[in-house]
Amino acid sequence: MKSRASIPDITSAQLWVVETAVKERFGAGVVEVQVADSDIRLDPADREMTSCPTLYWTDGIAHFVIFKVGDGLYRSQFFYSKREQYGTGRREYDDLAECVSLLLKMEADQRSVRAA
């Protein structure tokens, strides 16, 4: 596994950005955003995984993750199960607010498709 020495930890300001967006979507106190680490391939051709700081939350239906893959660089996805995993159509973001807002919007859209 590659070291994540070059990837800074999640800051309190970054956590606040995500928590604020999540509260707007689900309501205050409903969903807890957790800070974790995830082992991912930064490039599909990489043989080794890289440990990346991660923000994770679930509302009991969908699970959401935002990976910090560099200084000010983020990737995101949501999933309902191992078979139902979705991205936003964009590989990386350099704006965390845009990353989380699009992630939440895409999941809301997918949720309405699943309900139909």
mmCIF file with all atom_site columns, C-alpha atoms in Angstrom:
data_model
loop_
_atom_site.group_PDB
_atom_site.id
_atom_site.type_symbol
_atom_site.label_atom_id
_atom_site.label_alt_id
_atom_site.label_comp_id
_atom_site.label_asym_id
_atom_site.label_entity_id
_atom_site.label_seq_id
_atom_site.pdbx_PDB_ins_code
_atom_site.Cartn_x
_atom_site.Cartn_y
_atom_site.Cartn_z
_atom_site.occupancy
_atom_site.B_iso_or_equiv
_atom_site.pdbx_formal_charge
_atom_site.auth_seq_id
_atom_site.auth_comp_id
_atom_site.auth_asym_id
_atom_site.auth_atom_id
_atom_site.pdbx_PDB_model_num
ATOM 1   C CA . MET A 1 1   ? 0.000   0.000  0.000   1.00 0.00 ? 1   MET A CA 1
ATOM 2   C CA . LYS A 1 2   ? 1.234   3.476  -0.859  1.00 0.00 ? 2   LYS A CA 1
ATOM 3   C CA . SER A 1 3   ? 1.665   6.011  1.902   1.00 0.00 ? 3   SER A CA 1
ATOM 4   C CA . ARG A 1 4   ? -0.698  8.949  1.999   1.00 0.00 ? 4   ARG A CA 1
ATOM 5   C CA . ALA A 1 5   ? 1.974   11.255 3.396   1.00 0.00 ? 5   ALA A CA 1
ATOM 6   C CA . SER A 1 6   ? 1.318   13.724 0.572   1.00 0.00 ? 6   SER A CA 1
ATOM 7   C CA . ILE A 1 7   ? -2.464  13.788 1.168   1.00 0.00 ? 7   ILE A CA 1
ATOM 8   C CA . PRO A 1 8   ? -3.373  16.088 4.061   1.00 0.00 ? 8   PRO A CA 1
ATOM 9   C CA . ASP A 1 9   ? -6.000  15.035 6.599   1.00 0.00 ? 9   ASP A CA 1
ATOM 10  C CA . ILE A 1 10  ? -9.567  16.330 6.474   1.00 0.00 ? 10  ILE A CA 1
ATOM 11  C CA . THR A 1 11  ? -9.673  19.745 8.147   1.00 0.00 ? 11  THR A CA 1
ATOM 12  C CA . SER A 1 12  ? -12.411 20.993 10.451  1.00 0.00 ? 12  SER A CA 1
ATOM 13  C CA . ALA A 1 13  ? -13.402 23.520 7.757   1.00 0.00 ? 13  ALA A CA 1
ATOM 14  C CA . GLN A 1 14  ? -13.768 20.741 5.163   1.00 0.00 ? 14  GLN A CA 1
ATOM 15  C CA . LEU A 1 15  ? -15.815 18.659 7.591   1.00 0.00 ? 15  LEU A CA 1
ATOM 16  C CA . TRP A 1 16  ? -18.052 21.686 8.236   1.00 0.00 ? 16  TRP A CA 1
ATOM 17  C CA . VAL A 1 17  ? -18.690 22.142 4.489   1.00 0.00 ? 17  VAL A CA 1
ATOM 18  C CA . VAL A 1 18  ? -19.896 18.552 4.166   1.00 0.00 ? 18  VAL A CA 1
ATOM 19  C CA . GLU A 1 19  ? -21.852 18.515 7.434   1.00 0.00 ? 19  GLU A CA 1
ATOM 20  C CA . THR A 1 20  ? -23.663 21.714 6.429   1.00 0.00 ? 20  THR A CA 1
ATOM 21  C CA . ALA A 1 21  ? -24.721 20.273 3.062   1.00 0.00 ? 21  ALA A CA 1
ATOM 22  C CA . VAL A 1 22  ? -25.812 17.001 4.675   1.00 0.00 ? 22  VAL A CA 1
ATOM 23  C CA . LYS A 1 23  ? -27.889 18.879 7.287   1.00 0.00 ? 23  LYS A CA 1
ATOM 24  C CA . GLU A 1 24  ? -29.593 20.843 4.507   1.00 0.00 ? 24  GLU A CA 1
ATOM 25  C CA . ARG A 1 25  ? -30.525 17.605 2.740   1.00 0.00 ? 25  ARG A CA 1
ATOM 26  C CA . PHE A 1 26  ? -31.501 15.361 5.650   1.00 0.00 ? 26  PHE A CA 1
ATOM 27  C CA . GLY A 1 27  ? -32.141 17.736 8.569   1.00 0.00 ? 27  GLY A CA 1
ATOM 28  C CA . ALA A 1 28  ? -30.094 18.551 11.654  1.00 0.00 ? 28  ALA A CA 1
ATOM 29  C CA . GLY A 1 29  ? -29.075 15.611 13.824  1.00 0.00 ? 29  GLY A CA 1
ATOM 30  C CA . VAL A 1 30  ? -30.412 12.971 11.425  1.00 0.00 ? 30  VAL A CA 1
ATOM 31  C CA . VAL A 1 31  ? -27.167 11.887 9.744   1.00 0.00 ? 31  VAL A CA 1
ATOM 32  C CA . GLU A 1 32  ? -23.657 11.854 11.199  1.00 0.00 ? 32  GLU A CA 1
ATOM 33  C CA . VAL A 1 33  ? -20.675 12.474 8.917   1.00 0.00 ? 33  VAL A CA 1
ATOM 34  C CA . GLN A 1 34  ? -17.733 10.294 9.944   1.00 0.00 ? 34  GLN A CA 1
ATOM 35  C CA . VAL A 1 35  ? -14.046 10.782 9.193   1.00 0.00 ? 35  VAL A CA 1
ATOM 36  C CA . ALA A 1 36  ? -12.306 7.580  8.088   1.00 0.00 ? 36  ALA A CA 1
ATOM 37  C CA . ASP A 1 37  ? -9.531  6.275  5.854   1.00 0.00 ? 37  ASP A CA 1
ATOM 38  C CA . SER A 1 38  ? -10.103 4.284  2.656   1.00 0.00 ? 38  SER A CA 1
ATOM 39  C CA . ASP A 1 39  ? -7.695  2.321  0.515   1.00 0.00 ? 39  ASP A CA 1
ATOM 40  C CA . ILE A 1 40  ? -8.301  3.166  -3.146  1.00 0.00 ? 40  ILE A CA 1
ATOM 41  C CA . ARG A 1 41  ? -6.450  3.128  -6.451  1.00 0.00 ? 41  ARG A CA 1
ATOM 42  C CA . LEU A 1 42  ? -5.699  6.708  -7.390  1.00 0.00 ? 42  LEU A CA 1
ATOM 43  C CA . ASP A 1 43  ? -5.225  5.576  -10.979 1.00 0.00 ? 43  ASP A CA 1
ATOM 44  C CA . PRO A 1 44  ? -6.934  2.494  -12.449 1.00 0.00 ? 44  PRO A CA 1
ATOM 45  C CA . ALA A 1 45  ? -3.526  1.276  -13.645 1.00 0.00 ? 45  ALA A CA 1
ATOM 46  C CA . ASP A 1 46  ? -2.036  1.393  -10.124 1.00 0.00 ? 46  ASP A CA 1
ATOM 47  C CA . ARG A 1 47  ? -1.297  -1.983 -8.635  1.00 0.00 ? 47  ARG A CA 1
ATOM 48  C CA . GLU A 1 48  ? -1.056  -0.560 -5.148  1.00 0.00 ? 48  GLU A CA 1
ATOM 49  C CA . MET A 1 49  ? -3.790  1.022  -3.099  1.00 0.00 ? 49  MET A CA 1
ATOM 50  C CA . THR A 1 50  ? -3.350  4.424  -1.483  1.00 0.00 ? 50  THR A CA 1
ATOM 51  C CA . SER A 1 51  ? -4.818  5.266  1.902   1.00 0.00 ? 51  SER A CA 1
ATOM 52  C CA . CYS A 1 52  ? -6.950  8.422  1.564   1.00 0.00 ? 52  CYS A CA 1
ATOM 53  C CA . PRO A 1 53  ? -8.798  10.484 4.169   1.00 0.00 ? 53  PRO A CA 1
ATOM 54  C CA . THR A 1 54  ? -12.518 9.876  3.684   1.00 0.00 ? 54  THR A CA 1
ATOM 55  C CA . LEU A 1 55  ? -15.835 11.354 4.745   1.00 0.00 ? 55  LEU A CA 1
ATOM 56  C CA . TYR A 1 56  ? -18.646 8.804  5.078   1.00 0.00 ? 56  TYR A CA 1
ATOM 57  C CA . TRP A 1 57  ? -22.326 9.015  5.972   1.00 0.00 ? 57  TRP A CA 1
ATOM 58  C CA . THR A 1 58  ? -25.509 7.052  5.480   1.00 0.00 ? 58  THR A CA 1
ATOM 59  C CA . ASP A 1 59  ? -29.192 7.820  5.832   1.00 0.00 ? 59  ASP A CA 1
ATOM 60  C CA . GLY A 1 60  ? -30.061 4.141  6.177   1.00 0.00 ? 60  GLY A CA 1
ATOM 61  C CA . ILE A 1 61  ? -30.862 3.816  2.470   1.00 0.00 ? 61  ILE A CA 1
ATOM 62  C CA . ALA A 1 62  ? -27.847 5.224  0.647   1.00 0.00 ? 62  ALA A CA 1
ATOM 63  C CA . HIS A 1 63  ? -24.202 5.337  1.686   1.00 0.00 ? 63  HIS A CA 1
ATOM 64  C CA . PHE A 1 64  ? -22.024 8.289  0.661   1.00 0.00 ? 64  PHE A CA 1
ATOM 65  C CA . VAL A 1 65  ? -18.240 8.671  0.508   1.00 0.00 ? 65  VAL A CA 1
ATOM 66  C CA . ILE A 1 66  ? -15.961 11.533 -0.380  1.00 0.00 ? 66  ILE A CA 1
ATOM 67  C CA . PHE A 1 67  ? -12.303 10.631 -0.770  1.00 0.00 ? 67  PHE A CA 1
ATOM 68  C CA . LYS A 1 68  ? -9.633  13.297 -0.370  1.00 0.00 ? 68  LYS A CA 1
ATOM 69  C CA . VAL A 1 69  ? -7.138  12.249 -3.060  1.00 0.00 ? 69  VAL A CA 1
ATOM 70  C CA . GLY A 1 70  ? -4.787  15.213 -2.886  1.00 0.00 ? 70  GLY A CA 1
ATOM 71  C CA . ASP A 1 71  ? -4.445  18.690 -1.453  1.00 0.00 ? 71  ASP A CA 1
ATOM 72  C CA . GLY A 1 72  ? -7.804  20.191 -2.409  1.00 0.00 ? 72  GLY A CA 1
ATOM 73  C CA . LEU A 1 73  ? -8.798  17.253 -4.657  1.00 0.00 ? 73  LEU A CA 1
ATOM 74  C CA . TYR A 1 74  ? -11.828 15.033 -4.024  1.00 0.00 ? 74  TYR A CA 1
ATOM 75  C CA . ARG A 1 75  ? -13.666 12.047 -5.503  1.00 0.00 ? 75  ARG A CA 1
ATOM 76  C CA . SER A 1 76  ? -17.124 10.913 -4.516  1.00 0.00 ? 76  SER A CA 1
ATOM 77  C CA . GLN A 1 77  ? -19.622 8.116  -4.891  1.00 0.00 ? 77  GLN A CA 1
ATOM 78  C CA . PHE A 1 78  ? -22.811 6.799  -3.361  1.00 0.00 ? 78  PHE A CA 1
ATOM 79  C CA . PHE A 1 79  ? -24.137 3.284  -3.196  1.00 0.00 ? 79  PHE A CA 1
ATOM 80  C CA . TYR A 1 80  ? -27.127 1.275  -2.068  1.00 0.00 ? 80  TYR A CA 1
ATOM 81  C CA . SER A 1 81  ? -25.408 -2.119 -2.219  1.00 0.00 ? 81  SER A CA 1
ATOM 82  C CA . LYS A 1 82  ? -22.276 -3.707 -3.677  1.00 0.00 ? 82  LYS A CA 1
ATOM 83  C CA . ARG A 1 83  ? -24.118 -4.002 -6.984  1.00 0.00 ? 83  ARG A CA 1
ATOM 84  C CA . GLU A 1 84  ? -25.585 -0.508 -6.996  1.00 0.00 ? 84  GLU A CA 1
ATOM 85  C CA . GLN A 1 85  ? -22.692 1.962  -6.929  1.00 0.00 ? 85  GLN A CA 1
ATOM 86  C CA . TYR A 1 86  ? -22.824 5.374  -8.573  1.00 0.00 ? 86  TYR A CA 1
ATOM 87  C CA . GLY A 1 87  ? -20.566 8.320  -9.212  1.00 0.00 ? 87  GLY A CA 1
ATOM 88  C CA . THR A 1 88  ? -21.357 11.824 -10.339 1.00 0.00 ? 88  THR A CA 1
ATOM 89  C CA . GLY A 1 89  ? -19.897 11.472 -13.818 1.00 0.00 ? 89  GLY A CA 1
ATOM 90  C CA . ARG A 1 90  ? -16.874 13.506 -12.856 1.00 0.00 ? 90  ARG A CA 1
ATOM 91  C CA . ARG A 1 91  ? -13.574 11.952 -11.805 1.00 0.00 ? 91  ARG A CA 1
ATOM 92  C CA . GLU A 1 92  ? -12.317 14.659 -9.436  1.00 0.00 ? 92  GLU A CA 1
ATOM 93  C CA . TYR A 1 93  ? -13.308 17.967 -7.917  1.00 0.00 ? 93  TYR A CA 1
ATOM 94  C CA . ASP A 1 94  ? -11.157 20.824 -6.701  1.00 0.00 ? 94  ASP A CA 1
ATOM 95  C CA . ASP A 1 95  ? -14.121 22.395 -4.876  1.00 0.00 ? 95  ASP A CA 1
ATOM 96  C CA . LEU A 1 96  ? -15.470 20.379 -1.947  1.00 0.00 ? 96  LEU A CA 1
ATOM 97  C CA . ALA A 1 97  ? -18.778 22.276 -1.804  1.00 0.00 ? 97  ALA A CA 1
ATOM 98  C CA . GLU A 1 98  ? -19.437 21.475 -5.461  1.00 0.00 ? 98  GLU A CA 1
ATOM 99  C CA . CYS A 1 99  ? -18.426 17.851 -4.892  1.00 0.00 ? 99  CYS A CA 1
ATOM 100 C CA . VAL A 1 100 ? -20.825 17.279 -1.991  1.00 0.00 ? 100 VAL A CA 1
ATOM 101 C CA . SER A 1 101 ? -23.726 19.227 -3.497  1.00 0.00 ? 101 SER A CA 1
ATOM 102 C CA . LEU A 1 102 ? -23.556 17.330 -6.800  1.00 0.00 ? 102 LEU A CA 1
ATOM 103 C CA . LEU A 1 103 ? -23.182 14.014 -4.958  1.00 0.00 ? 103 LEU A CA 1
ATOM 104 C CA . LEU A 1 104 ? -26.332 14.710 -2.934  1.00 0.00 ? 104 LEU A CA 1
ATOM 105 C CA . LYS A 1 105 ? -28.240 15.880 -6.025  1.00 0.00 ? 105 LYS A CA 1
ATOM 106 C CA . MET A 1 106 ? -27.259 12.820 -8.074  1.00 0.00 ? 106 MET A CA 1
ATOM 107 C CA . GLU A 1 107 ? -28.332 10.498 -5.261  1.00 0.00 ? 107 GLU A CA 1
ATOM 108 C CA . ALA A 1 108 ? -31.676 12.306 -4.883  1.00 0.00 ? 108 ALA A CA 1
ATOM 109 C CA . ASP A 1 109 ? -32.251 11.907 -8.619  1.00 0.00 ? 109 ASP A CA 1
ATOM 110 C CA . GLN A 1 110 ? -31.336 8.209  -8.499  1.00 0.00 ? 110 GLN A CA 1
ATOM 111 C CA . ARG A 1 111 ? -33.551 7.678  -5.459  1.00 0.00 ? 111 ARG A CA 1
ATOM 112 C CA . SER A 1 112 ? -36.547 9.062  -7.348  1.00 0.00 ? 112 SER A CA 1
ATOM 113 C CA . VAL A 1 113 ? -35.776 6.737  -10.299 1.00 0.00 ? 113 VAL A CA 1
ATOM 114 C CA . ARG A 1 114 ? -35.600 3.753  -7.934  1.00 0.00 ? 114 ARG A CA 1
ATOM 115 C CA . ALA A 1 115 ? -38.939 4.715  -6.367  1.00 0.00 ? 115 ALA A CA 1
ATOM 116 C CA . ALA A 1 116 ? -40.701 4.971  -9.738  1.00 0.00 ? 116 ALA A CA 1
#
